[in-house]
Short mmCIF file of C-alpha atoms in Angstrom, two decimals:
data_model
loop_
_atom_site.label_atom_id
_atom_site.label_comp_id
_atom_site.label_asym_id
_atom_site.label_seq_id
_atom_site.Cartn_x
_atom_site.Cartn_y
_atom_site.Cartn_z
CA MET C 780 73.29 189.09 51.49
CA ARG C 781 69.91 189.31 51.07
CA PHE C 782 67.40 188.87 53.79
CA LEU C 783 64.04 186.24 51.91
CA SER C 784 61.73 186.56 55.29
CA GLY C 785 62.25 187.11 58.97
CA THR C 786 59.40 185.76 61.68
CA SER C 787 60.27 185.73 65.58
CA SER C 788 58.48 182.75 67.65
CA ASP C 789 59.43 182.18 71.64
CA GLY C 790 61.80 185.61 71.83
CA VAL C 791 63.68 183.63 68.54
CA ARG C 792 64.15 186.25 65.55
CA GLU C 793 64.60 183.97 62.23
CA GLN C 794 66.11 185.45 59.58
CA LEU C 795 66.10 183.13 55.76
CA PHE C 796 68.73 184.22 53.86
CA THR C 797 70.66 183.78 50.49
CA LEU C 798 74.87 183.94 50.14
CA ASP C 799 75.97 184.51 46.82
CA GLY C 800 73.89 181.31 46.29
CA ILE C 801 74.15 180.06 49.31
CA PRO C 802 70.88 178.96 52.42
CA GLY C 803 70.60 179.96 55.57
CA VAL C 804 69.42 180.94 58.17
CA LEU C 805 69.91 183.19 60.92
CA TRP C 806 68.61 183.56 64.25
CA THR C 807 68.97 186.21 67.20
CA PRO C 808 67.11 187.62 70.12
CA ASP C 809 63.65 189.06 68.93
CA GLY C 810 63.89 192.94 68.89
CA GLY C 811 67.72 192.92 69.79
CA GLY C 812 69.08 196.31 68.17
CA ALA C 813 72.55 197.24 67.44
CA ALA C 814 74.59 194.89 69.68
CA THR C 815 77.64 192.97 69.52
CA ARG C 816 76.99 189.17 70.44
CA PRO C 817 78.72 185.69 70.45
CA LEU C 818 78.04 184.57 67.17
CA VAL C 819 77.92 180.55 67.31
CA LEU C 820 78.38 178.34 63.96
CA LEU C 821 76.18 175.11 63.13
CA GLY C 822 76.79 172.50 60.83
CA HIS C 823 74.43 170.01 60.11
CA GLY C 824 74.67 166.65 59.83
CA GLY C 825 74.65 163.98 56.65
CA GLY C 826 71.56 164.02 54.92
CA ARG C 827 70.09 166.88 56.83
CA HIS C 828 69.51 170.75 56.38
CA LYS C 829 69.71 174.47 57.98
CA LYS C 830 66.28 173.59 59.65
CA ASP C 831 67.15 169.92 61.30
CA PRO C 832 65.11 170.01 64.64
CA GLU C 833 68.37 169.22 66.05
CA VAL C 834 70.17 172.51 64.29
CA SER C 835 66.75 174.35 65.14
CA ALA C 836 66.43 174.23 68.42
CA LEU C 837 70.36 174.80 70.09
CA ALA C 838 69.39 176.99 68.01
CA HIS C 839 66.80 178.49 70.18
CA ARG C 840 68.99 178.07 72.89
CA LEU C 841 71.35 179.56 72.27
CA VAL C 842 69.24 182.88 71.13
CA THR C 843 66.93 182.99 74.39
CA ALA C 844 69.19 181.27 76.79
CA CYS C 845 72.40 183.70 76.63
CA GLY C 846 71.59 186.00 73.73
CA TYR C 847 74.00 184.41 71.50
CA ALA C 848 72.62 184.71 67.62
CA ALA C 849 72.70 181.38 65.78
CA VAL C 850 73.56 180.25 61.53
CA CYS C 851 73.44 177.31 59.43
CA VAL C 852 73.05 176.87 55.37
CA ASP C 853 73.16 174.21 54.09
CA VAL C 854 76.32 172.17 52.54
CA PRO C 855 76.57 171.23 48.56
CA ALA C 856 73.92 169.62 48.12
CA HIS C 857 71.70 169.22 51.00
CA GLY C 858 68.44 170.88 51.45
CA ASP C 859 67.22 174.05 48.67
CA ARG C 860 70.78 173.18 46.77
CA PRO C 861 71.78 171.55 43.81
CA GLN C 862 73.22 168.06 43.66
CA VAL C 863 76.54 168.20 42.91
CA GLU C 864 77.37 165.58 39.86
CA GLU C 865 80.61 164.43 41.63
CA TYR C 866 79.11 163.46 44.70
CA ALA C 867 76.66 161.71 43.67
CA ARG C 868 78.56 159.89 41.01
CA LEU C 869 80.89 159.06 44.41
CA ALA C 870 78.28 158.09 46.71
CA VAL C 871 77.73 155.08 44.24
CA GLU C 872 80.34 154.39 43.81
CA ASN C 873 81.47 154.49 47.08
CA GLN C 874 78.41 151.79 47.70
CA ALA C 875 80.06 149.65 45.14
CA ARG C 876 83.12 149.38 47.29
CA VAL C 877 81.38 148.60 50.88
CA GLU C 878 79.53 145.95 49.05
CA ALA C 879 82.88 144.55 47.81
CA GLY C 880 83.77 144.49 51.12
CA GLU C 881 85.47 147.88 51.93
CA GLU C 882 85.49 149.61 55.02
CA LEU C 883 83.06 152.29 55.37
CA ALA C 884 84.65 154.44 57.42
CA PRO C 885 86.81 156.15 55.89
CA LEU C 886 84.60 155.63 52.06
CA ILE C 887 83.19 158.55 54.44
CA ALA C 888 85.69 160.82 55.65
CA GLU C 889 87.80 161.42 52.09
CA PHE C 890 84.11 162.72 51.23
CA GLN C 891 83.58 164.20 54.09
CA ALA C 892 87.07 166.06 53.53
CA ARG C 893 86.53 166.83 49.76
CA VAL C 894 83.53 168.49 50.96
CA ALA C 895 85.06 170.86 53.04
CA ARG C 896 87.48 172.48 51.24
CA ARG C 897 83.80 173.84 50.09
CA THR C 898 82.21 174.85 52.84
CA VAL C 899 85.63 175.82 55.06
CA PRO C 900 85.63 179.34 52.98
CA GLU C 901 81.70 179.14 52.26
CA TRP C 902 81.81 179.31 56.27
CA ARG C 903 84.27 181.76 56.01
CA ALA C 904 81.81 183.95 53.95
CA VAL C 905 78.97 183.58 56.04
CA LEU C 906 81.12 184.52 59.90
CA ASP C 907 81.68 187.55 57.28
CA ALA C 908 78.42 189.17 56.45
CA VAL C 909 76.50 187.70 59.23
CA GLN C 910 79.32 189.58 61.99
CA GLU C 911 78.65 193.24 59.72
CA LEU C 912 74.83 192.87 60.54
CA GLY C 913 74.56 195.52 63.16
CA HIS C 914 72.23 192.69 65.58
CA VAL C 915 74.87 190.60 65.96
CA GLY C 916 78.19 192.53 65.38
CA PRO C 917 82.01 191.04 65.90
CA GLY C 918 81.56 189.17 68.64
CA PRO C 919 83.72 186.39 69.57
CA VAL C 920 82.84 182.99 67.42
CA GLY C 921 81.59 178.89 68.26
CA TYR C 922 81.09 176.38 66.21
CA TRP C 923 78.76 173.29 66.92
CA GLY C 924 78.46 169.92 64.18
CA VAL C 925 78.36 166.50 64.33
CA SER C 926 78.85 163.79 62.58
CA LEU C 927 78.44 165.30 58.58
CA GLY C 928 79.07 168.81 60.48
CA CYS C 929 82.47 167.79 62.91
CA GLY C 930 84.22 166.60 59.09
CA LEU C 931 83.47 170.13 57.42
CA GLY C 932 84.05 171.37 61.13
CA VAL C 933 87.38 169.97 62.00
CA PRO C 934 88.96 171.68 58.99
CA PHE C 935 86.34 174.98 59.46
CA VAL C 936 87.42 175.41 63.15
CA ALA C 937 91.41 174.70 62.44
CA ALA C 938 90.98 176.87 59.69
CA GLU C 939 88.96 180.08 61.27
CA PRO C 940 90.41 181.26 63.81
CA ARG C 941 87.45 184.33 65.19
CA VAL C 942 86.52 180.65 65.74
CA ARG C 943 87.34 180.06 69.78
CA ALA C 944 85.48 176.44 71.23
CA ALA C 945 84.03 173.90 69.50
CA VAL C 946 81.78 171.44 69.88
CA LEU C 947 82.80 168.16 67.04
CA GLY C 948 81.65 164.49 68.11
CA LEU C 949 80.10 160.99 66.07
CA GLY C 950 83.18 161.70 63.29
CA GLY C 951 86.66 160.20 63.66
CA ALA C 952 90.36 160.55 62.59
CA HIS C 953 90.36 159.23 59.04
CA ALA C 954 90.35 162.23 57.72
CA SER C 955 89.90 164.99 59.24
CA ALA C 956 93.75 164.21 62.22
CA ASP C 957 96.36 167.06 60.79
CA ALA C 958 93.40 169.80 60.92
CA ALA C 959 92.62 168.79 64.54
CA ALA C 960 96.39 168.80 65.04
CA ARG C 961 96.61 172.36 64.31
CA ILE C 962 92.61 172.75 66.92
CA THR C 963 94.02 174.30 70.01
CA VAL C 964 90.18 175.95 71.11
CA PRO C 965 88.95 174.81 73.88
CA VAL C 966 87.28 171.90 72.37
CA GLN C 967 83.84 168.82 73.76
CA PHE C 968 83.70 165.71 72.04
CA LEU C 969 80.76 164.25 71.51
CA VAL C 970 81.44 159.93 71.17
CA GLN C 971 78.14 157.44 70.81
CA TRP C 972 79.94 154.41 72.53
CA ASP C 973 77.71 151.61 70.03
CA ASP C 974 78.54 154.02 66.48
CA GLU C 975 77.55 151.81 63.87
CA ARG C 976 78.97 154.35 61.61
CA VAL C 977 82.15 155.60 63.40
CA PRO C 978 84.04 152.56 65.08
CA ARG C 979 85.10 153.82 68.66
CA GLU C 980 88.96 153.78 68.51
CA GLN C 981 88.84 156.25 66.09
CA SER C 982 86.56 158.22 67.12
CA LEU C 983 89.35 158.06 70.26
CA ALA C 984 92.11 159.05 67.66
CA LEU C 985 89.78 162.61 66.47
CA PHE C 986 89.96 163.23 69.95
CA ASP C 987 93.71 162.70 70.80
CA ALA C 988 94.70 164.56 68.18
CA LEU C 989 93.08 167.63 69.17
CA ALA C 990 95.57 169.44 70.23
CA SER C 991 93.59 171.72 72.74
CA LYS C 992 94.73 172.21 76.28
CA GLU C 993 91.16 171.88 77.27
CA LYS C 994 88.88 168.79 75.75
CA THR C 995 86.80 167.13 77.20
CA LEU C 996 84.94 163.90 75.84
CA HIS C 997 81.54 163.16 76.26
CA ALA C 998 80.74 158.81 75.72
CA GLY C 999 77.17 156.91 76.47
CA PRO C 1000 75.88 154.32 74.76
CA GLY C 1001 73.87 154.35 71.67
CA GLY C 1002 74.52 155.14 67.69
CA HIS C 1003 75.56 157.12 65.07
CA GLY C 1004 71.10 158.75 65.28
CA GLU C 1005 70.96 158.66 69.15
CA LEU C 1006 72.49 161.26 70.59
CA PRO C 1007 70.65 162.35 73.65
CA ALA C 1008 68.80 165.75 73.87
CA PHE C 1009 71.06 166.39 77.21
CA GLU C 1010 74.29 167.07 74.79
CA LEU C 1011 72.39 170.52 73.99
CA ASP C 1012 72.56 171.37 77.01
CA SER C 1013 75.72 170.90 78.01
CA ALA C 1014 76.52 172.36 73.93
CA VAL C 1015 74.79 175.42 75.66
CA SER C 1016 76.60 175.54 78.98
CA PHE C 1017 79.85 174.63 77.18
CA PHE C 1018 79.78 178.36 74.71
CA SER C 1019 78.36 179.88 77.41
CA ARG C 1020 80.94 179.32 79.70
CA HIS C 1021 83.52 180.45 76.79
CA LEU C 1022 81.51 182.69 74.57
CA GLY C 1023 80.66 185.27 77.70
CA PRO C 1024 77.56 187.11 77.71
CA GLY C 1025 75.25 187.63 75.17
CA MET U 335 72.28 162.65 115.61
CA ARG U 336 74.44 165.80 117.81
CA PHE U 337 75.31 169.15 116.05
CA LEU U 338 78.23 170.31 116.91
CA SER U 339 78.22 173.45 116.02
CA GLY U 340 76.63 176.13 112.77
CA THR U 341 77.30 178.71 110.95
CA SER U 342 76.22 180.63 108.06
CA SER U 343 77.87 182.37 104.89
CA ASP U 344 77.15 183.33 100.95
CA GLY U 345 73.94 182.26 101.58
CA VAL U 346 75.22 178.31 103.51
CA ARG U 347 73.83 177.41 106.74
CA GLU U 348 76.96 174.46 107.50
CA GLN U 349 76.26 171.59 110.26
CA LEU U 350 78.46 169.69 112.00
CA PHE U 351 77.54 167.04 113.98
CA THR U 352 78.21 163.65 114.68
CA LEU U 353 76.45 160.28 114.43
CA ASP U 354 77.87 157.26 116.39
CA GLY U 355 81.24 158.54 116.16
CA ILE U 356 80.94 159.80 112.23
CA PRO U 357 82.07 162.98 112.04
CA GLY U 358 79.93 165.07 109.45
CA VAL U 359 79.54 168.08 107.62
CA LEU U 360 75.85 169.02 106.55
CA TRP U 361 75.36 171.79 104.62
CA THR U 362 71.36 173.96 103.76
CA PRO U 363 69.97 176.72 102.62
CA ASP U 364 70.56 179.70 105.25
CA GLY U 365 67.12 180.61 106.56
CA GLY U 366 65.66 177.22 104.18
CA GLY U 367 62.97 176.42 107.51
CA ALA U 368 60.88 173.24 107.02
CA ALA U 369 61.18 172.38 103.64
CA THR U 370 61.61 168.62 101.96
CA ARG U 371 64.52 169.30 99.63
CA PRO U 372 67.08 167.19 97.33
CA LEU U 373 70.13 165.79 99.06
CA VAL U 374 73.98 164.79 97.84
CA LEU U 375 75.59 162.97 99.73
CA LEU U 376 79.69 163.22 98.88
CA GLY U 377 82.30 161.03 99.12
CA HIS U 378 85.25 162.63 99.26
CA GLY U 379 88.99 161.45 98.12
CA GLY U 380 91.87 159.29 99.87
CA GLY U 381 93.59 160.99 102.30
CA ARG U 382 91.16 164.11 102.29
CA HIS U 383 87.93 164.63 105.08
CA LYS U 384 84.77 166.00 104.65
CA LYS U 385 85.96 169.71 104.48
CA ASP U 386 88.09 168.95 101.54
CA PRO U 387 87.75 172.18 99.98
CA GLU U 388 86.09 170.73 96.07
CA VAL U 389 84.00 168.46 98.55
CA SER U 390 83.00 172.17 100.67
CA ALA U 391 83.00 173.72 97.08
CA LEU U 392 81.03 171.70 95.24
CA ALA U 393 78.06 171.61 98.12
CA HIS U 394 78.26 175.58 98.69
CA ARG U 395 77.08 175.32 94.26
CA LEU U 396 74.67 173.08 96.16
CA VAL U 397 72.64 174.48 98.04
CA THR U 398 73.39 178.56 96.44
CA ALA U 399 72.08 176.91 92.60
CA CYS U 400 69.94 174.62 93.84
CA GLY U 401 69.03 175.01 96.62
CA TYR U 402 69.97 171.37 97.76
CA ALA U 403 71.42 169.89 101.28
CA ALA U 404 74.90 168.64 101.36
CA VAL U 405 76.53 166.23 103.26
CA CYS U 406 79.62 164.01 103.17
CA VAL U 407 81.07 162.27 106.22
CA ASP U 408 85.09 161.48 106.73
CA VAL U 409 85.64 157.77 105.29
CA PRO U 410 87.34 155.40 108.85
CA ALA U 411 91.00 156.94 109.51
CA HIS U 412 90.92 160.28 107.75
CA GLY U 413 89.91 163.65 109.19
CA ASP U 414 88.86 163.85 112.36
CA ARG U 415 88.43 159.64 112.86
CA PRO U 416 91.13 157.60 114.50
CA GLN U 417 93.83 155.62 112.32
CA VAL U 418 92.06 152.11 111.90
CA GLU U 419 95.26 149.81 112.75
CA GLU U 420 94.34 147.01 109.85
CA TYR U 421 94.22 149.56 107.21
CA ALA U 422 97.67 150.91 107.97
CA ARG U 423 99.40 147.17 108.32
CA LEU U 424 97.42 146.84 104.97
CA ALA U 425 98.66 150.05 103.19
CA VAL U 426 102.60 149.47 104.90
CA GLU U 427 102.70 145.74 102.64
CA ASN U 428 100.60 147.03 99.74
CA GLN U 429 103.52 149.76 99.96
CA ALA U 430 105.70 146.48 99.69
CA ARG U 431 103.86 144.42 97.35
CA VAL U 432 104.25 147.37 94.88
CA GLU U 433 108.55 148.02 95.63
CA ALA U 434 108.99 144.05 94.80
CA GLY U 435 106.69 145.08 90.99
CA GLU U 436 103.21 144.21 91.57
CA GLU U 437 100.61 146.04 89.75
CA LEU U 438 99.33 149.03 91.96
CA ALA U 439 95.78 149.24 90.91
CA PRO U 440 94.13 146.15 91.85
CA LEU U 441 95.25 146.42 95.41
CA ILE U 442 93.84 150.26 95.97
CA ALA U 443 91.14 148.84 94.47
CA GLU U 444 90.95 145.91 97.28
CA PHE U 445 92.00 148.15 99.63
CA GLN U 446 88.89 150.01 99.02
CA ALA U 447 86.45 147.41 98.58
CA ARG U 448 87.48 146.75 102.27
CA VAL U 449 86.90 149.77 103.90
CA ALA U 450 83.31 150.05 101.73
CA ARG U 451 82.65 147.18 104.00
CA ARG U 452 82.38 149.43 106.62
CA THR U 453 80.83 152.46 105.18
CA VAL U 454 77.97 151.79 103.29
CA PRO U 455 75.99 150.74 106.21
CA GLU U 456 77.20 153.87 108.23
CA TRP U 457 76.49 156.26 105.06
CA ARG U 458 72.97 154.20 104.92
CA ALA U 459 72.24 155.75 108.54
CA VAL U 460 73.94 158.79 107.72
CA LEU U 461 71.30 158.99 105.50
CA ASP U 462 68.60 157.71 107.83
CA ALA U 463 69.19 160.36 110.78
CA VAL U 464 70.05 163.53 108.36
CA GLN U 465 66.42 163.20 106.04
CA GLU U 466 65.33 163.23 109.49
CA LEU U 467 65.42 166.73 109.97
CA GLY U 468 63.04 169.03 109.69
CA HIS U 469 64.96 171.07 107.08
CA VAL U 470 65.99 168.00 104.71
CA GLY U 471 63.18 165.94 104.32
CA PRO U 472 62.89 162.81 103.06
CA GLY U 473 63.48 163.83 98.71
CA PRO U 474 65.50 162.00 96.27
CA VAL U 475 68.57 161.50 97.06
CA GLY U 476 72.00 161.55 95.06
CA TYR U 477 75.22 160.84 95.18
CA TRP U 478 78.77 162.49 94.67
CA GLY U 479 82.45 160.95 94.88
CA VAL U 480 85.43 160.70 93.13
CA SER U 481 89.02 158.69 93.34
CA LEU U 482 88.44 156.76 96.76
CA GLY U 483 84.43 158.84 96.53
CA CYS U 484 83.86 156.34 93.83
CA GLY U 485 85.12 153.03 94.90
CA LEU U 486 83.23 153.60 97.82
CA GLY U 487 80.59 154.39 95.78
CA VAL U 488 79.47 151.81 93.41
CA PRO U 489 78.95 149.15 96.40
CA PHE U 490 76.81 152.89 98.26
CA VAL U 491 74.51 153.56 95.71
CA ALA U 492 74.58 149.44 94.55
CA ALA U 493 72.55 148.78 97.74
CA GLU U 494 70.91 152.55 98.65
CA PRO U 495 67.64 152.66 96.44
CA ARG U 496 66.77 155.65 98.00
CA VAL U 497 69.56 157.38 95.49
CA ARG U 498 68.40 158.64 92.04
CA ALA U 499 71.86 159.73 89.77
CA ALA U 500 75.29 159.69 90.40
CA VAL U 501 78.84 161.08 90.16
CA LEU U 502 80.66 158.89 89.59
CA GLY U 503 84.98 158.44 88.13
CA LEU U 504 88.48 158.69 89.20
CA GLY U 505 88.04 155.05 89.60
CA GLY U 506 88.51 151.07 87.49
CA ALA U 507 86.87 148.02 87.10
CA HIS U 508 89.36 145.92 89.52
CA ALA U 509 86.73 145.61 92.66
CA SER U 510 84.00 147.16 91.66
CA ALA U 511 82.74 145.94 88.46
CA ASP U 512 80.25 143.26 90.48
CA ALA U 513 78.76 146.45 91.90
CA ALA U 514 79.09 148.26 89.12
CA ALA U 515 76.56 145.82 87.07
CA ARG U 516 73.19 146.40 90.00
CA ILE U 517 73.60 150.24 89.24
CA THR U 518 70.73 151.45 86.72
CA VAL U 519 70.43 155.50 87.74
CA PRO U 520 71.53 157.52 84.81
CA VAL U 521 75.85 158.12 86.16
CA GLN U 522 77.57 160.64 85.14
CA PHE U 523 81.68 159.40 84.82
CA LEU U 524 84.03 160.76 84.92
CA VAL U 525 87.81 159.32 83.81
CA GLN U 526 91.25 161.33 83.64
CA TRP U 527 92.50 160.68 80.50
CA ASP U 528 96.21 161.29 81.65
CA ASP U 529 95.52 159.06 84.88
CA GLU U 530 98.20 158.04 86.60
CA ARG U 531 96.45 155.73 89.15
CA VAL U 532 93.46 154.09 87.54
CA PRO U 533 95.04 152.50 83.84
CA ARG U 534 92.57 154.62 81.60
CA GLU U 535 91.18 150.82 80.22
CA GLN U 536 90.35 149.83 83.88
CA SER U 537 88.48 153.29 84.05
CA LEU U 538 86.62 152.43 80.89
CA ALA U 539 85.74 149.43 82.04
CA LEU U 540 84.10 149.68 84.95
CA PHE U 541 81.52 152.67 82.34
CA ASP U 542 81.38 150.09 80.88
CA ALA U 543 80.14 147.58 83.52
CA LEU U 544 77.21 150.18 84.57
CA ALA U 545 73.87 148.79 83.68
CA SER U 546 72.33 152.76 83.98
CA LYS U 547 70.46 152.84 80.62
CA GLU U 548 71.20 156.88 81.16
CA LYS U 549 75.55 157.41 81.98
CA THR U 550 77.96 159.36 80.39
CA LEU U 551 81.97 159.70 80.51
CA HIS U 552 82.88 162.69 80.56
CA ALA U 553 86.98 162.61 79.51
CA GLY U 554 89.86 164.97 79.61
CA PRO U 555 93.41 165.40 79.06
CA GLY U 556 95.14 165.27 82.80
CA GLY U 557 96.80 163.15 85.91
CA HIS U 558 94.28 162.36 88.95
CA GLY U 559 94.51 164.70 90.85
CA GLU U 560 93.99 167.45 88.36
CA LEU U 561 90.61 166.68 87.26
CA PRO U 562 89.10 170.94 85.98
CA ALA U 563 86.73 172.05 87.96
CA PHE U 564 83.90 172.81 85.23
CA GLU U 565 82.89 168.98 85.51
CA LEU U 566 81.73 170.46 89.96
CA ASP U 567 79.01 172.75 87.73
CA SER U 568 78.26 170.10 84.89
CA ALA U 569 77.88 167.23 87.92
CA VAL U 570 75.47 170.10 89.75
CA SER U 571 73.62 170.53 86.49
CA PHE U 572 72.90 166.92 86.56
CA PHE U 573 71.81 166.40 89.92
CA SER U 574 69.62 169.99 88.60
CA ARG U 575 67.88 167.17 85.80
CA HIS U 576 67.53 164.64 87.76
CA LEU U 577 66.75 165.79 91.71
CA GLY U 578 63.94 168.29 90.35
CA PRO U 579 63.89 171.08 92.02
CA GLY U 580 65.19 172.36 95.47
#
């Protein structure tokens, strides 16, 4: 893990890093010395990147309100990472299949499952590296990700026992119901009632598939990109309840 | 309005009162002098009363966490109020109709609509009286009520312009969809996914019927009586966001 830069503002230290060619950003309390603290891994959305405004805003809140660490890395073919020929080819093929009348949602899900085969081991390596840092340490871990961050997050949370609580959503059951059935940690699951990309019954099917004893669906009006800002506050409360003090 | 008793503990002053024969309880910050503060009216569940543990716990949180006032009164034929012959007769009739194979949910809804014709004017009178008190004053008003508190709350919130935000739930659209369509304030709406008294599609239909631009469904596993305790925290955050500082 190699740090590229570090800046501080409003009580938050932000460090850019690379780990085996994966660019990432780590947020921690400014001036926070050696201390074990909860860590939340954030998964960004499709076509976005590690410093997406929503991701960055949530990271800042987790640091300032809870004293947590937060980390986000670019998904392959996103942000500062090179294009992936296989994904580019698939995107073109899928476009053609949708134009020929195929349903969009299963194609998105299949694509995300393919990307997850890379991101699950990558994200586990990110946890390993970040938890070795003196100002983070081996505390409890949370995961937050919607849309692409849900498609990649479901198999990640299912595979990674360090994750104790997760916020997921804006995703459907097409590809990830099997992985969802292996998730038992508390989940807050976000649905946009008028999501034009994920059919409502697919969202509810993914929520139903989660094996978690504690799981709460948060649903409201609006399209895929219109998640209300107060759901970030709600995520902070949720993590605070499950990951403990920072 | 006549006060019967007043006690204080853990920073909360609790005053029992009657207003035109309606027994109620008012919670305010202990030692809180003359000050205008937000007020939340709490509607208790069926077969319960104004000092139900859930109602009382939420009232204490609103007072201690937000500096708000909270009030709850016994619904007719509940708590310290006399039985109502008409309701008792209907209960017996409904029991017989259910045993004869009729659906329970529409009968409950019809019963609640009948009770609401009394409680809507009663609760408006309670707001009038409580807001004249020096330690409450004419601040913004919220409403919280699930189950019977939703069946009575929907017509109340629709009728009462002082209410700026409401938590409702564990109720269906049978009787109250028309009133719900007149509600435009922000609503947090609670659904128990395995509710044995309110069919899921009836809950979702009531949520859909609300005309509120901001409305959020919170749904989780469990039966009618198993609302998770963290939904009280969530209600406190919701009121705090919409009613402002206490």
